[in-house]
XYZ file of C-alpha atoms in Angstrom:
355
model
C 0.000 0.000 0.000
C 1.551 3.255 -1.095
C 1.649 6.450 0.945
C 3.014 9.908 0.084
C 6.450 10.838 1.339
C 6.651 13.746 3.686
C 10.199 14.690 2.836
C 11.185 18.328 2.609
C 13.583 17.507 -0.188
C 10.825 16.320 -2.514
C 11.268 19.236 -4.935
C 14.959 18.551 -5.329
C 14.222 14.880 -5.995
C 11.555 15.794 -8.519
C 13.792 18.156 -10.414
C 16.792 15.893 -10.380
C 14.828 13.310 -12.344
C 14.158 15.679 -15.208
C 17.478 14.758 -16.739
C 16.367 11.097 -16.987
C 17.359 9.506 -20.282
C 15.099 9.499 -23.318
C 16.319 6.965 -25.815
C 15.319 4.732 -28.658
C 12.924 7.002 -30.524
C 13.567 6.002 -34.093
C 15.579 3.777 -36.349
C 19.114 2.643 -35.678
C 20.573 5.266 -37.984
C 19.252 8.428 -39.519
C 18.906 8.678 -43.275
C 19.623 11.982 -44.935
C 16.820 14.505 -44.979
C 14.328 14.456 -47.828
C 12.567 17.472 -49.342
C 9.032 18.031 -48.035
C 5.969 18.590 -50.174
C 4.321 21.760 -48.910
C 0.938 23.233 -49.890
C 0.604 26.970 -50.370
C 0.698 29.020 -47.176
C -2.524 30.535 -45.878
C -2.906 34.197 -44.920
C -1.424 35.071 -41.570
C -3.734 35.448 -38.582
C -3.225 35.853 -34.866
C -1.770 32.964 -32.921
C -2.858 31.823 -29.484
C 0.134 32.341 -27.169
C 2.160 29.165 -26.750
C 1.770 29.326 -22.994
C -1.992 29.720 -23.126
C -4.236 27.346 -21.221
C -5.065 24.200 -23.147
C -8.809 24.748 -22.714
C -9.223 21.027 -22.074
C -12.833 20.374 -21.173
C -15.251 17.509 -21.516
C -16.536 17.764 -25.066
C -20.113 17.557 -26.273
C -19.600 13.903 -27.131
C -18.534 13.082 -23.593
C -14.801 12.815 -24.220
C -12.016 15.245 -23.346
C -11.228 18.225 -25.538
C -8.262 20.483 -26.081
C -8.153 23.906 -27.648
C -11.900 23.668 -28.239
C -11.433 20.463 -30.257
C -12.227 16.897 -29.209
C -9.166 15.022 -28.014
C -10.264 12.214 -30.319
C -13.850 10.893 -30.247
C -15.302 9.852 -26.900
C -15.112 6.184 -27.935
C -11.382 6.324 -28.720
C -8.972 4.022 -26.881
C -7.227 7.038 -25.315
C -10.520 7.933 -23.625
C -11.583 4.431 -22.600
C -12.302 3.495 -18.983
C -10.054 0.491 -18.350
C -10.831 0.031 -14.655
C -12.440 -3.348 -15.343
C -10.086 -4.697 -17.985
C -8.417 -8.042 -17.168
C -4.820 -8.104 -16.019
C -2.324 -9.431 -18.555
C -0.791 -12.835 -17.733
C 2.563 -11.136 -18.325
C 1.873 -8.313 -15.874
C 4.365 -9.493 -13.246
C 7.184 -9.789 -15.767
C 6.441 -6.419 -17.335
C 6.298 -4.588 -14.008
C 9.521 -6.260 -12.893
C 11.234 -5.236 -16.136
C 10.138 -1.609 -15.732
C 11.086 -1.600 -12.048
C 8.802 -2.815 -9.267
C 10.674 -0.700 -6.732
C 11.059 2.392 -8.900
C 8.934 5.414 -8.060
C 6.292 7.105 -10.172
C 7.665 10.424 -11.396
C 6.021 13.563 -12.755
C 8.307 14.472 -15.665
C 6.802 17.965 -15.793
C 6.170 20.918 -13.542
C 6.621 24.651 -13.132
C 9.781 26.370 -14.300
C 13.081 24.882 -15.391
C 15.852 22.701 -14.047
C 19.420 23.581 -15.033
C 18.106 25.625 -17.938
C 15.725 22.952 -19.234
C 11.992 23.523 -19.029
C 10.140 20.737 -17.262
C 7.493 19.141 -19.425
C 5.888 19.852 -22.792
C 4.427 23.075 -24.134
C 1.677 23.162 -26.758
C 1.187 25.952 -29.286
C -2.415 26.774 -30.241
C -2.940 28.424 -33.610
C -5.983 29.681 -35.444
C -7.149 28.865 -38.973
C -4.976 30.558 -41.557
C -1.735 30.190 -39.624
C 0.979 30.167 -42.352
C 2.352 26.739 -43.182
C 6.082 26.166 -43.130
C 8.264 23.615 -44.832
C 9.741 20.830 -42.703
C 12.504 18.478 -43.846
C 12.708 15.075 -42.151
C 15.381 12.524 -41.342
C 12.711 9.789 -41.342
C 10.821 11.162 -44.308
C 9.406 7.769 -45.289
C 7.430 7.543 -42.036
C 6.593 11.234 -41.661
C 3.643 13.281 -42.869
C 5.299 15.486 -45.473
C 2.913 18.431 -45.507
C 3.111 22.028 -44.416
C 3.096 22.530 -40.641
C 1.450 25.620 -39.067
C 4.356 26.345 -36.743
C 4.296 29.884 -35.303
C 7.495 31.872 -35.065
C 7.497 31.589 -31.275
C 6.652 27.871 -31.165
C 7.954 26.369 -27.916
C 10.480 23.551 -28.211
C 10.479 20.866 -25.536
C 13.206 21.718 -23.051
C 13.736 25.201 -24.479
C 15.226 26.701 -27.623
C 18.742 25.439 -26.835
C 17.761 22.020 -25.513
C 19.654 18.963 -26.708
C 17.010 16.360 -25.773
C 14.029 15.148 -27.806
C 13.040 18.696 -28.825
C 9.390 17.974 -29.554
C 7.197 20.685 -31.033
C 3.433 20.295 -30.541
C 0.883 22.456 -32.380
C -2.931 22.335 -32.333
C -4.885 24.161 -35.050
C -8.029 25.104 -33.147
C -10.015 25.669 -36.344
C -9.251 22.491 -38.268
C -8.760 20.397 -35.121
C -5.538 18.989 -36.530
C -2.630 18.141 -34.247
C 0.903 18.579 -35.621
C 3.840 17.026 -33.764
C 7.586 17.022 -34.508
C 10.488 15.117 -32.974
C 14.000 16.604 -32.813
C 12.766 19.858 -34.313
C 15.182 22.657 -35.248
C 14.277 25.974 -36.908
C 16.197 27.006 -40.008
C 17.024 30.531 -41.114
C 14.196 31.806 -43.284
C 11.372 30.138 -41.358
C 11.562 26.484 -42.398
C 12.273 23.662 -39.950
C 14.138 20.361 -39.867
C 13.014 17.412 -37.727
C 13.700 13.763 -37.162
C 10.082 12.842 -37.804
C 6.655 14.418 -37.896
C 3.024 13.367 -37.724
C -0.377 14.966 -38.228
C -3.462 13.713 -36.385
C -7.106 14.568 -36.992
C -8.479 15.054 -33.486
C -12.004 14.306 -34.710
C -10.996 10.916 -36.120
C -10.131 7.461 -34.789
C -7.695 6.836 -37.640
C -4.285 5.440 -36.668
C -0.978 5.835 -38.476
C 0.060 3.148 -40.971
C 1.260 -0.027 -39.292
C 4.993 0.128 -38.647
C 5.212 3.918 -38.841
C 6.708 6.075 -36.142
C 5.312 9.522 -35.292
C 6.912 12.198 -33.143
C 6.859 9.473 -30.483
C 8.505 6.061 -30.537
C 5.212 4.152 -30.345
C 3.759 5.891 -33.408
C 1.166 7.563 -31.192
C 0.331 11.228 -30.544
C 1.873 12.910 -27.516
C -0.522 15.758 -26.734
C -3.669 13.726 -25.872
C -1.740 11.835 -23.179
C -0.299 14.815 -21.323
C -1.230 15.668 -17.742
C -2.526 19.218 -18.159
C -2.842 21.777 -15.419
C -6.346 22.929 -16.391
C -7.707 19.393 -16.142
C -6.165 18.841 -12.733
C -7.420 22.219 -11.537
C -10.917 21.197 -12.629
C -10.551 17.964 -10.666
C -10.848 15.315 -13.367
C -8.698 13.761 -16.092
C -10.716 11.660 -18.541
C -8.034 10.078 -20.711
C -5.017 7.797 -20.533
C -1.631 9.304 -19.736
C 1.663 9.023 -21.613
C 4.369 7.103 -19.758
C 7.937 5.999 -20.490
C 9.819 2.880 -19.424
C 13.543 2.000 -19.544
C 13.353 -0.768 -22.163
C 10.713 -2.166 -24.467
C 10.405 -5.273 -26.598
C 10.836 -5.307 -30.359
C 7.071 -5.328 -30.866
C 4.030 -3.179 -30.295
C 0.405 -3.740 -29.331
C -2.701 -1.809 -30.291
C -3.068 1.144 -30.451
C 0.700 1.626 -30.937
C 2.037 1.419 -34.511
C 5.784 1.244 -34.034
C 8.472 -0.345 -31.874
C 11.886 1.058 -30.996
C 13.904 -1.875 -29.763
C 15.937 -4.810 -30.971
C 15.139 -6.921 -27.894
C 13.143 -10.069 -28.569
C 12.509 -10.749 -24.862
C 8.920 -11.590 -23.945
C 9.560 -10.176 -20.456
C 9.923 -6.625 -21.727
C 6.818 -4.466 -22.180
C 5.753 -3.712 -25.757
C 5.028 -0.223 -27.014
C 1.343 0.566 -26.540
C 1.020 -1.477 -23.354
C -1.729 -0.192 -21.035
C -0.734 0.099 -17.379
C -3.165 0.704 -14.519
C -2.741 1.757 -10.899
C -4.186 -1.028 -8.775
C -7.639 -0.322 -7.368
C -6.561 -1.137 -3.812
C -3.788 1.456 -3.652
C -4.756 4.041 -1.053
C -4.577 7.609 -2.378
C -6.642 9.544 0.180
C -3.515 10.800 1.963
C -2.127 12.520 -1.109
C -2.613 16.212 -1.918
C -5.700 17.011 -3.945
C -3.899 17.540 -7.284
C -1.941 14.305 -6.875
C -5.186 12.455 -6.202
C -6.635 13.706 -9.493
C -3.674 12.207 -11.373
C -3.790 8.965 -9.415
C -7.535 8.531 -9.980
C -6.923 8.902 -13.709
C -4.295 6.164 -13.512
C -6.829 3.886 -11.813
C -9.597 4.632 -14.312
C -7.892 5.352 -17.643
C -4.369 4.088 -17.006
C -1.205 4.977 -18.896
C 0.108 3.958 -22.316
C 3.754 3.028 -22.877
C 4.874 5.470 -25.561
C 8.665 5.766 -25.453
C 11.885 4.398 -24.018
C 13.154 6.588 -21.197
C 13.151 6.523 -17.432
C 10.957 4.178 -15.379
C 7.385 5.272 -14.627
C 7.879 8.822 -15.961
C 4.533 10.519 -16.591
C 4.408 13.242 -19.247
C 2.681 16.570 -18.713
C 2.768 20.250 -19.537
C 5.168 22.902 -18.382
C 2.921 25.302 -16.483
C 3.589 27.957 -13.873
C 0.473 26.793 -12.046
C 1.991 23.476 -10.968
C 3.161 23.002 -7.398
C 6.355 20.985 -7.821
C 6.295 19.819 -4.222
C 2.809 18.373 -4.690
C 3.861 16.642 -7.901
C 6.814 15.208 -6.014
C 4.502 13.302 -3.669
C 3.656 10.980 -6.573
C 6.964 9.300 -5.785
C 5.132 7.537 -2.969
C 3.673 5.287 -5.667
C 5.968 2.435 -6.714
C 6.053 0.214 -9.759
C 4.637 -2.671 -7.747
C 1.451 -0.611 -7.346
C 0.767 -0.993 -11.088
C -0.506 -3.846 -13.215
C -0.301 -4.410 -16.960
C -3.566 -4.939 -18.813
C -4.797 -7.054 -21.673
C -6.611 -4.453 -23.767
C -7.078 -6.662 -26.825
C -10.779 -7.111 -26.065
C -11.321 -3.408 -26.780
C -9.928 -3.579 -30.332
C -12.464 -3.826 -33.113
C -10.245 -2.768 -36.031
C -6.467 -2.756 -35.653
C -6.255 0.294 -37.928
C -8.682 2.343 -35.832
C -8.494 3.751 -32.331
C -12.212 3.184 -31.801
C -13.009 0.728 -29.036
C -15.273 -2.235 -29.686
C -18.953 -1.942 -28.792
């Protein structure tokens, strides 16, 4: 049974983990960049500030929304209640491989640590935002279209970061989500990235089988983030993005891509759904931590990348209390179980749950 730690050094522990490794995103080697096909740019209009609130509410269809758009349809796997799903027969092995004794960690918060911003930032743009050209290292598995990246688009970790450098953009008019991995601006306004993906937030469509995205599992990042506005409201109604140290050379629905050469059946696959056990006591945690932990019991977390053990992804937001987020470390890997979510799949090429 897990309990929060009452240590005064919790902030220092939280921040120290920010530098945890993020590895294994793409292929073993990077091919040279390929030219991108770009449609004509639209007229310039105002851009929602990159640090604006995500406006994540419960949409008209019952599912979560972001930027006034649905965060996928209500019946999408990201938004599915998995509190009653059966436990995978491999759960013990998977949890042991991730780290039964390792602590849950909020890989986000307020401010920066050693010059690196903690967590992701999302840019919200309006219809007509000019499209820019993006060249890709993994052009064959990227969406080679124009990307509506504003001039002040936030880069994960900051403009000079040397980590994964994700760029996340939501067009609030078209409800399209644009995500880049290892993104670098070029003189003149174009960008270069390792890979890029575009998602229709009103659709259940998945990427082609075997394709990466801006994330190793071939999934979107933004819908799985812990966002401050949701926690402030008191309810998260979607699965959360989580990283683990090593994954197997396979993936399970809804993931579309693996990032490992390990054939071990003891390692978790990309796309694995993890759930906080129902019996874990959370009443002693601060209110905001309880909101996150309830989401992990109800909607769970999806393994999306190789990185540090039990690292939850969320937004960089001045409204976070880093000390409160640090209490999540009272939860250990042994408090989780891996699920068999195959019963929810109706079509392997769609994120829509069966039924």
